[in-house]
Coordinates of C-alpha atoms and ligand atoms in Angstrom, one line a residue:
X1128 CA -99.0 -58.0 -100.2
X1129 CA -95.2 -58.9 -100.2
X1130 CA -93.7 -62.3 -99.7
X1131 CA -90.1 -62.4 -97.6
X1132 CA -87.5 -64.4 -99.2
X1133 CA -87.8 -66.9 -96.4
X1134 CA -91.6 -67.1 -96.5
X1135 CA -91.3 -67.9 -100.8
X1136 CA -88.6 -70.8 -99.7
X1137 CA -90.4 -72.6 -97.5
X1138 CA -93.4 -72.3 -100.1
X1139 CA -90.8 -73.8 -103.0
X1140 CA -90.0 -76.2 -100.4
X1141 CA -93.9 -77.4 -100.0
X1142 CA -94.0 -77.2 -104.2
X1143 CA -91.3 -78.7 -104.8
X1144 CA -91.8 -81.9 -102.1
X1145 CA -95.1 -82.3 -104.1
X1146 CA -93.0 -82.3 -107.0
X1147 CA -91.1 -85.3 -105.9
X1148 CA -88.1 -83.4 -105.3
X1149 CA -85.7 -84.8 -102.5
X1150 CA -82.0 -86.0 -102.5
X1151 CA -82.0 -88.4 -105.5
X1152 CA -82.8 -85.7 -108.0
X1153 CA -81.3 -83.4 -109.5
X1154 CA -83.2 -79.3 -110.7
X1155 CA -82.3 -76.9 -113.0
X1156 CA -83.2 -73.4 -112.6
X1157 CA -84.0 -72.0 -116.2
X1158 CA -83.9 -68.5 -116.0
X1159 CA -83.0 -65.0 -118.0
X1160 CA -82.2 -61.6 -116.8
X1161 CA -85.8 -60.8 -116.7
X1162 CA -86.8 -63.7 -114.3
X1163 CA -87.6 -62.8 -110.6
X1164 CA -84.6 -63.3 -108.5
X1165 CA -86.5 -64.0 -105.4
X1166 CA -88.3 -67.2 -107.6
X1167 CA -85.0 -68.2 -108.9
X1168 CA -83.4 -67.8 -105.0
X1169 CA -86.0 -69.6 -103.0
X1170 CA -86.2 -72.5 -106.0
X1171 CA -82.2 -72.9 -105.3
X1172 CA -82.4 -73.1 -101.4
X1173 CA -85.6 -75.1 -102.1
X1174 CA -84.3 -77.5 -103.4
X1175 CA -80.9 -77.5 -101.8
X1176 CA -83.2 -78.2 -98.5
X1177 CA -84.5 -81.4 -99.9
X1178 CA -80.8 -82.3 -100.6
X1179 CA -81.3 -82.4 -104.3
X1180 CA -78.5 -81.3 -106.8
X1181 CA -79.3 -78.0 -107.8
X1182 CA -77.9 -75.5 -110.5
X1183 CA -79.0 -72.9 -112.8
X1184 CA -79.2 -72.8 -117.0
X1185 CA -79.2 -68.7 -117.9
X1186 CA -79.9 -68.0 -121.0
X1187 CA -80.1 -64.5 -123.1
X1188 CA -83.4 -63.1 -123.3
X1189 CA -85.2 -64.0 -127.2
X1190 CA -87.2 -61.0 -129.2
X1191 CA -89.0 -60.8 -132.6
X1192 CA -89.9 -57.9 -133.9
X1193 CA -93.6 -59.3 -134.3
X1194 CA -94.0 -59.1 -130.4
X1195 CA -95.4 -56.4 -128.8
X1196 CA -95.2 -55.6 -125.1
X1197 CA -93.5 -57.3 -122.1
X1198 CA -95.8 -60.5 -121.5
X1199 CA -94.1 -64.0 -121.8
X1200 CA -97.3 -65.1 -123.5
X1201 CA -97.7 -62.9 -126.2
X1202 CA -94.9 -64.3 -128.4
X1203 CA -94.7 -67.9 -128.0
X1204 CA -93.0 -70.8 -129.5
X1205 CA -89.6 -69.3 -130.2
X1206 CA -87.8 -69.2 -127.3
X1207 CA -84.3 -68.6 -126.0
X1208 CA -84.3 -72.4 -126.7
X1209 CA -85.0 -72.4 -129.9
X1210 CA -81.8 -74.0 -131.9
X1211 CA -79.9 -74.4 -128.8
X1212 CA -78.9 -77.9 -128.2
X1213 CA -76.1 -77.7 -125.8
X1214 CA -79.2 -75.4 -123.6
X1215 CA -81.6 -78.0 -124.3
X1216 CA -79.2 -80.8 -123.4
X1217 CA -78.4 -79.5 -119.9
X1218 CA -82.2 -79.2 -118.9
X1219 CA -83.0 -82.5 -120.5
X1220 CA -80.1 -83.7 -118.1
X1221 CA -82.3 -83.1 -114.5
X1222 CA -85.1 -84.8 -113.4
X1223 CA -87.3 -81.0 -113.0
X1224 CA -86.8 -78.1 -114.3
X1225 CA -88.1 -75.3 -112.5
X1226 CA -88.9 -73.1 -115.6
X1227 CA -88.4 -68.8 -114.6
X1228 CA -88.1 -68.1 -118.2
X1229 CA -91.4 -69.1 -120.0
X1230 CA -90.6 -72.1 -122.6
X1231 CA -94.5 -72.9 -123.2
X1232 CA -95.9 -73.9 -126.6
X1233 CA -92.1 -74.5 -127.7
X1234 CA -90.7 -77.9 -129.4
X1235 CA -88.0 -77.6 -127.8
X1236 CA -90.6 -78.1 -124.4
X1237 CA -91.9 -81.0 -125.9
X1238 CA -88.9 -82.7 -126.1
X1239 CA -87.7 -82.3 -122.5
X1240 CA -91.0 -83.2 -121.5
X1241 CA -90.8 -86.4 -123.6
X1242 CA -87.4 -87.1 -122.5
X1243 CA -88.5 -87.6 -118.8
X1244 CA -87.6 -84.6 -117.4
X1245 CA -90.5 -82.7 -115.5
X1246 CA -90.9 -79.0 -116.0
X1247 CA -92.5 -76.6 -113.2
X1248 CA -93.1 -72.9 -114.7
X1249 CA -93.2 -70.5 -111.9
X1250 CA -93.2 -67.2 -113.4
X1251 CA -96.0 -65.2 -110.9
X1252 CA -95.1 -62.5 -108.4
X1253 CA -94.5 -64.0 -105.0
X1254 CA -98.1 -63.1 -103.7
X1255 CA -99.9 -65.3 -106.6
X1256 CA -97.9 -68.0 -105.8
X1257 CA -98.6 -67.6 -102.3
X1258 CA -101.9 -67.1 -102.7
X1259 CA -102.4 -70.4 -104.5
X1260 CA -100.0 -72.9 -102.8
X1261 CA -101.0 -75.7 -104.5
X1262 CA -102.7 -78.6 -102.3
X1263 CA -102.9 -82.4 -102.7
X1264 CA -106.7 -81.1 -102.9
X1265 CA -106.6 -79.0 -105.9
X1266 CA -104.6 -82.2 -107.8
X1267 CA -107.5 -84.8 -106.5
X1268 CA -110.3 -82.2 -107.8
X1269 CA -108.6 -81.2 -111.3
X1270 CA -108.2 -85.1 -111.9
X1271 CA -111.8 -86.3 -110.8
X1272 CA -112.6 -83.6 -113.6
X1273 CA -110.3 -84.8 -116.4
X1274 CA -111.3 -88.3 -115.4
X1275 CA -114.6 -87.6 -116.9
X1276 CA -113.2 -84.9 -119.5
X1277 CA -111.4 -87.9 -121.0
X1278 CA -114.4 -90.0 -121.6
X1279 CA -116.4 -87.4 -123.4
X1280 CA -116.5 -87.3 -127.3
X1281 CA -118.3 -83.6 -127.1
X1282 CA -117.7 -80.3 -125.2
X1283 CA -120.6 -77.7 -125.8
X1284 CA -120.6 -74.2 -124.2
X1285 CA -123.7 -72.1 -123.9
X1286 CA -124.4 -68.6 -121.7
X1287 CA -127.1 -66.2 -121.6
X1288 CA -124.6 -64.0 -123.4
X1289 CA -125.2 -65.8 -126.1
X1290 CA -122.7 -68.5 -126.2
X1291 CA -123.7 -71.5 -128.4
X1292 CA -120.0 -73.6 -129.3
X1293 CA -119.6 -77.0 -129.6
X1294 CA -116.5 -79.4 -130.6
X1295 CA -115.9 -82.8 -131.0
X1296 CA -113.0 -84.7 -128.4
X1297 CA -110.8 -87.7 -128.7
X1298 CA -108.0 -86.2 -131.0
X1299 CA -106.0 -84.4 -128.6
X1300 CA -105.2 -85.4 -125.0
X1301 CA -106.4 -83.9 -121.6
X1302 CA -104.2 -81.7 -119.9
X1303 CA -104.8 -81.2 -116.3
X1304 CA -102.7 -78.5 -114.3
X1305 CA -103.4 -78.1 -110.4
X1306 CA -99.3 -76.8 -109.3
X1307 CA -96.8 -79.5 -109.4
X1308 CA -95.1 -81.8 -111.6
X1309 CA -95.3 -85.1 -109.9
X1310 CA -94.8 -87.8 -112.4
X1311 CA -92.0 -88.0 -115.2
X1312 CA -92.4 -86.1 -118.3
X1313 CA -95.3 -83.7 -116.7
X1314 CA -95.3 -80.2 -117.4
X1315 CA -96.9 -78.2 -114.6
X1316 CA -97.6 -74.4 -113.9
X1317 CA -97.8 -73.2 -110.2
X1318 CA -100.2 -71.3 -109.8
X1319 CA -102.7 -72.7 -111.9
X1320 CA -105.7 -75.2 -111.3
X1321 CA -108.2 -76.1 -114.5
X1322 CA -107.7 -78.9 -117.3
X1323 CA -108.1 -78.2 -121.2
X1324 CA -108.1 -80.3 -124.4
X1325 CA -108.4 -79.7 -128.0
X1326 CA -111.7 -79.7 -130.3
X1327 CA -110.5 -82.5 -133.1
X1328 CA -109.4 -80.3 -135.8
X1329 CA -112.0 -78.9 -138.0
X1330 CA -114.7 -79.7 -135.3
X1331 CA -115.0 -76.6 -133.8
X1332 CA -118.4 -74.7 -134.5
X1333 CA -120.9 -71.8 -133.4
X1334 CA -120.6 -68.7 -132.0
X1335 CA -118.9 -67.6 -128.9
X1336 CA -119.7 -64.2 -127.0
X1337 CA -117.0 -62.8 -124.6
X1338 CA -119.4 -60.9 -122.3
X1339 CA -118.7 -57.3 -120.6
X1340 CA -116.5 -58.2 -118.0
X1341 CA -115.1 -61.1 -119.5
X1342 CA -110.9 -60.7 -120.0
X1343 CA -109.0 -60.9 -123.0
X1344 CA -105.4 -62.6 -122.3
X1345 CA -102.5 -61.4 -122.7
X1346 CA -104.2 -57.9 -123.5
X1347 CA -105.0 -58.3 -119.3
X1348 CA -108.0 -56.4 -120.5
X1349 CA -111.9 -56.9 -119.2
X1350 CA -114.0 -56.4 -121.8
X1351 CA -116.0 -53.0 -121.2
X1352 CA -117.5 -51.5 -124.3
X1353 CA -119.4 -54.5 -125.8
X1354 CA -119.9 -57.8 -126.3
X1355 CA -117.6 -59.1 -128.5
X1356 CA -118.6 -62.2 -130.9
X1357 CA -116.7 -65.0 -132.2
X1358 CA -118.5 -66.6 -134.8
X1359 CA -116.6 -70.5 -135.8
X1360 CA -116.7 -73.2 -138.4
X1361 CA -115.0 -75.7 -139.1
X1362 CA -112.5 -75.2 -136.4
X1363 CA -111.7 -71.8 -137.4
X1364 CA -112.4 -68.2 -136.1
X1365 CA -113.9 -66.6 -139.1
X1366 CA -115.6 -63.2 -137.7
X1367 CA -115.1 -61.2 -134.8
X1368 CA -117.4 -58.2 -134.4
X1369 CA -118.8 -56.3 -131.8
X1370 CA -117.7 -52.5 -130.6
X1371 CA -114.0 -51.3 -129.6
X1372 CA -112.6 -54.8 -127.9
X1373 CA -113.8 -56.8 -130.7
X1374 CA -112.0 -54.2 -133.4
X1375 CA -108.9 -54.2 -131.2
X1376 CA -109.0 -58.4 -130.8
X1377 CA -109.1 -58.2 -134.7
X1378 CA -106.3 -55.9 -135.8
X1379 CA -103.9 -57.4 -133.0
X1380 CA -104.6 -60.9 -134.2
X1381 CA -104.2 -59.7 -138.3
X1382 CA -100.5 -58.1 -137.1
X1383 CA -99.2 -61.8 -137.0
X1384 CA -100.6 -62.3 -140.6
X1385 CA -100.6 -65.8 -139.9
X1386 CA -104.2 -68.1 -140.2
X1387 CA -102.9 -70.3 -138.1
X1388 CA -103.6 -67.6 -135.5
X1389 CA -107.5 -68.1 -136.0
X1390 CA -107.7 -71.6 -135.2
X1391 CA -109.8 -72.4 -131.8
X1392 CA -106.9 -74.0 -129.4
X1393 CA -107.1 -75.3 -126.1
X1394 CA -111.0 -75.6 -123.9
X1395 CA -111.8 -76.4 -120.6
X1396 CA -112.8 -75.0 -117.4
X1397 CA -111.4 -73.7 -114.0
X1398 CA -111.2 -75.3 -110.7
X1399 CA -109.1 -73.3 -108.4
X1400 CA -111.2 -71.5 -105.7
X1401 CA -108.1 -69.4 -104.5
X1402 CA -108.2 -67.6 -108.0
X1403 CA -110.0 -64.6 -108.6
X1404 CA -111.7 -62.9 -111.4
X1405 CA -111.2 -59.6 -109.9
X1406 CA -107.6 -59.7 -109.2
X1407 CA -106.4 -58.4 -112.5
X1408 CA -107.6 -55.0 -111.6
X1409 CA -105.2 -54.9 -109.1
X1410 CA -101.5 -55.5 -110.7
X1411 CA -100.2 -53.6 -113.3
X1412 CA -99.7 -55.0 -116.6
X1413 CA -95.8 -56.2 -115.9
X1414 CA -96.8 -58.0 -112.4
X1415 CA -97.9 -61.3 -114.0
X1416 CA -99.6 -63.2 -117.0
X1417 CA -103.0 -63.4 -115.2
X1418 CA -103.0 -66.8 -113.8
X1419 CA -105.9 -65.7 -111.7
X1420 CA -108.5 -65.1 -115.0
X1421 CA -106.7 -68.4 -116.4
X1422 CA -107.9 -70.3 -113.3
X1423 CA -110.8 -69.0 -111.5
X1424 CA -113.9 -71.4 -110.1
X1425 CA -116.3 -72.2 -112.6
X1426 CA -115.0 -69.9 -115.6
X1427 CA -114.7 -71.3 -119.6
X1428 CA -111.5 -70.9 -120.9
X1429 CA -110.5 -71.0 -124.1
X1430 CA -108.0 -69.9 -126.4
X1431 CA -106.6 -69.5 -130.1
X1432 CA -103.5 -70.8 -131.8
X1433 CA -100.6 -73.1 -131.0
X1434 CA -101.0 -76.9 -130.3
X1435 CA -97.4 -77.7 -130.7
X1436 CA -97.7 -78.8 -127.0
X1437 CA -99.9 -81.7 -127.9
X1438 CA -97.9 -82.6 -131.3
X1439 CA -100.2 -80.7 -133.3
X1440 CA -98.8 -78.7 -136.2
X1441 CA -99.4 -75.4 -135.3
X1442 CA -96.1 -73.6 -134.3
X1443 CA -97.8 -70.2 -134.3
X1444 CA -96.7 -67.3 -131.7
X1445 CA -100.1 -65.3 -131.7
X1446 CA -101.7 -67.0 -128.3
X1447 CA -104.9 -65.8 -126.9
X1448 CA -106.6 -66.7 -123.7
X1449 CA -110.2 -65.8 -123.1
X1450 CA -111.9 -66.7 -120.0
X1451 CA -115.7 -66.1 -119.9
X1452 CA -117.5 -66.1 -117.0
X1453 CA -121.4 -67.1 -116.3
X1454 CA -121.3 -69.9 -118.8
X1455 CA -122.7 -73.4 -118.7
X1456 CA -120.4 -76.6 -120.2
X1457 CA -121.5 -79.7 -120.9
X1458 CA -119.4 -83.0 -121.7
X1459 CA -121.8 -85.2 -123.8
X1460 CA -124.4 -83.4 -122.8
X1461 CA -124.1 -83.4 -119.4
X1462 CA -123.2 -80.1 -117.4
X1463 CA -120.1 -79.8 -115.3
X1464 CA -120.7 -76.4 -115.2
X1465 CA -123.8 -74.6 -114.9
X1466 CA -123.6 -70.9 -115.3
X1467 CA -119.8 -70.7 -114.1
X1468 CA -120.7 -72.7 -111.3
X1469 CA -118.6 -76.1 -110.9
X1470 CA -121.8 -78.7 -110.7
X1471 CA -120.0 -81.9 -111.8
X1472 CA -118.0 -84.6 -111.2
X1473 CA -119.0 -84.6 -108.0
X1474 CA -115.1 -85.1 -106.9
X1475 CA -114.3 -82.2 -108.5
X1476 CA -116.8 -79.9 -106.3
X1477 CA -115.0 -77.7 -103.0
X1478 CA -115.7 -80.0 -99.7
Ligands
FE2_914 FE1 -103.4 -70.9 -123.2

């Protein structure tokens, strides 16, 4: 359903007072000519509201002629950002930016981030980020989870689909995201609501079945034909059969002739009740980048590629997220989620 200007504002105002926003800090709107200019308006009276000094970085839209299609993340890495310092300088220079533009998985992020500066991406229609306002609630329910997910040396994912994948932990950090960027140098997405790490490199191993039904991201397909199967060793996809999804998974991951693109990225599970499985069936391909399949209740999502925003060395642009539903995970052997439902930490489950 639509959003009114003045109903997204007073949302932005609720984000953005989360955010720590309020008359000692200063925002920067990041935006292109492709950015939604009722996000970029209610994030500039937002913020205006809470008396903070306000004012907008444009920037010319990036292409390569490697990406295909209009989803922000499809090509990712290079951004408008990329060798831009005077850019970089002025974002680096507010307390939050309040991202329209999509700079995720760049260096240029990283640095930002590790200057101090917070970063809140906000690049949903208006109804998705209506729809899933964050709450103090989803932030106290991702952190019980990562809590735990921090003390675990190994994540293991099986389904009746036939999902058997296990990776070691430790190497790479835990990366919670429930809305809003409330503490200096955090990167946030609204709307979002899961927590992720990295398998130590090499570590990842087994085979991992994306069920019918299942969605392939940024394709924003579900999977309809077949089963498609992953089969991983040494922290690297090295098949991927199955019928028409698996064939088109592997020719659009061979058109970035990169092997970087193969490596197993980012795992973890969802926690945000007010995301659906089924809402992708409802927007057209240009609405959004599918926040919903990224986030739903209970799902295992996992993805292929880039680590740069950890520090690791993978710069690549070929980003795939694959959420699978109906699948049990287990930290150390213990389930957190049993057959995409949320079982575990218990301050993690919906009150
Ligand atoms: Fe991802």
């Amino acid at each position: 359903m639509p959003v009114s200007q003045s109903e997204l504002t007073q949302h932005f105002e609720h984000v953005l007072t989360l955010s720590k926003v309020d008359d000692t800090q200063s925002v920067a709107i990041l935006k292109s000519h492709y950015s939604n200019a009722m996000i970029v308006t209610a994030a500039m009276e937002a913020s205006q509201r809470l008396g903070a000094k306000a004012y907008i970085v444009e920037l010319a839209s990036f292409n390569h002629r490697t990406a295909v299609g209009n989803d922000l993340t499809a090509y990712v890495g290079h951004t408008a950002l990329t060798d831009h310092p005077a850019a970089q300088q002025a974002l680096m220079a507010a307390d939050l930016v309040v991202d329209t533009m999509m700079l995720l998985h760049s260096p240029e992020q990283e640095a930002i981030l590790k200057s101090g500066t917070r970063i809140l991406l906000a690049v949903e229609p208006p109804e998705m980020l209506a729809r899933m306002l964050p709450t103090v609630q989803d932030k106290q329910r991702v952190e019980a989870a990562a809590d735990v997910f921090r003390q675990a040396s190994t994540f293991k994912v099986t389904s009746c689909a036939g999902t058997d994948f296990t990776a070691s932990l430790g190497q790479y950090p835990v990366v919670s995201e429930y809305g809003f960027a409330d503490a200096p140098g955090r990167w946030d997405h609204w709307p979002s609501g899961f927590l992720f790490s990295w398998p130590n490199e090499g570590s990842a191993e087994g085979t991992v079945v994306v069920d019918v039904g299942d969605i392939l991201l940024p394709f924003k397909t579900y999977v309809r034909d077949k089963p498609i199967t992953l089969e991983i060793s040494e922290g690297f996809i090295r098949k991927i059969h199955g019928g028409f999804d698996a064939e088109y998974l592997r020719e659009y991951m061979a058109h970035f002739k990169d092997p970087d693109v193969y490596a197993f990225s980012h795992i973890g599970w969802g926690l945000q009740p007010r995301a659906q499985w089924s809402a992708m069936g409802l927007h057209d391909k240009n609405d959004a980048i599918g926040m919903d399949a990224r986030a739903f209740e209970g799902n295992f999502l996992f993805s292929t590629g880039p680590n740069t925003e950890v520090g690791g060395p993978r710069n690549t642009p070929c980003h795939m997220d694959i959420p699978l539903r109906h699948c049990s995970v287990f930290l150390d052997d213990s389930a957190v989620v049993e057959e995409g439902r949320v079982v575990a930490p218990q301050g993690s489950l919906l009150t």
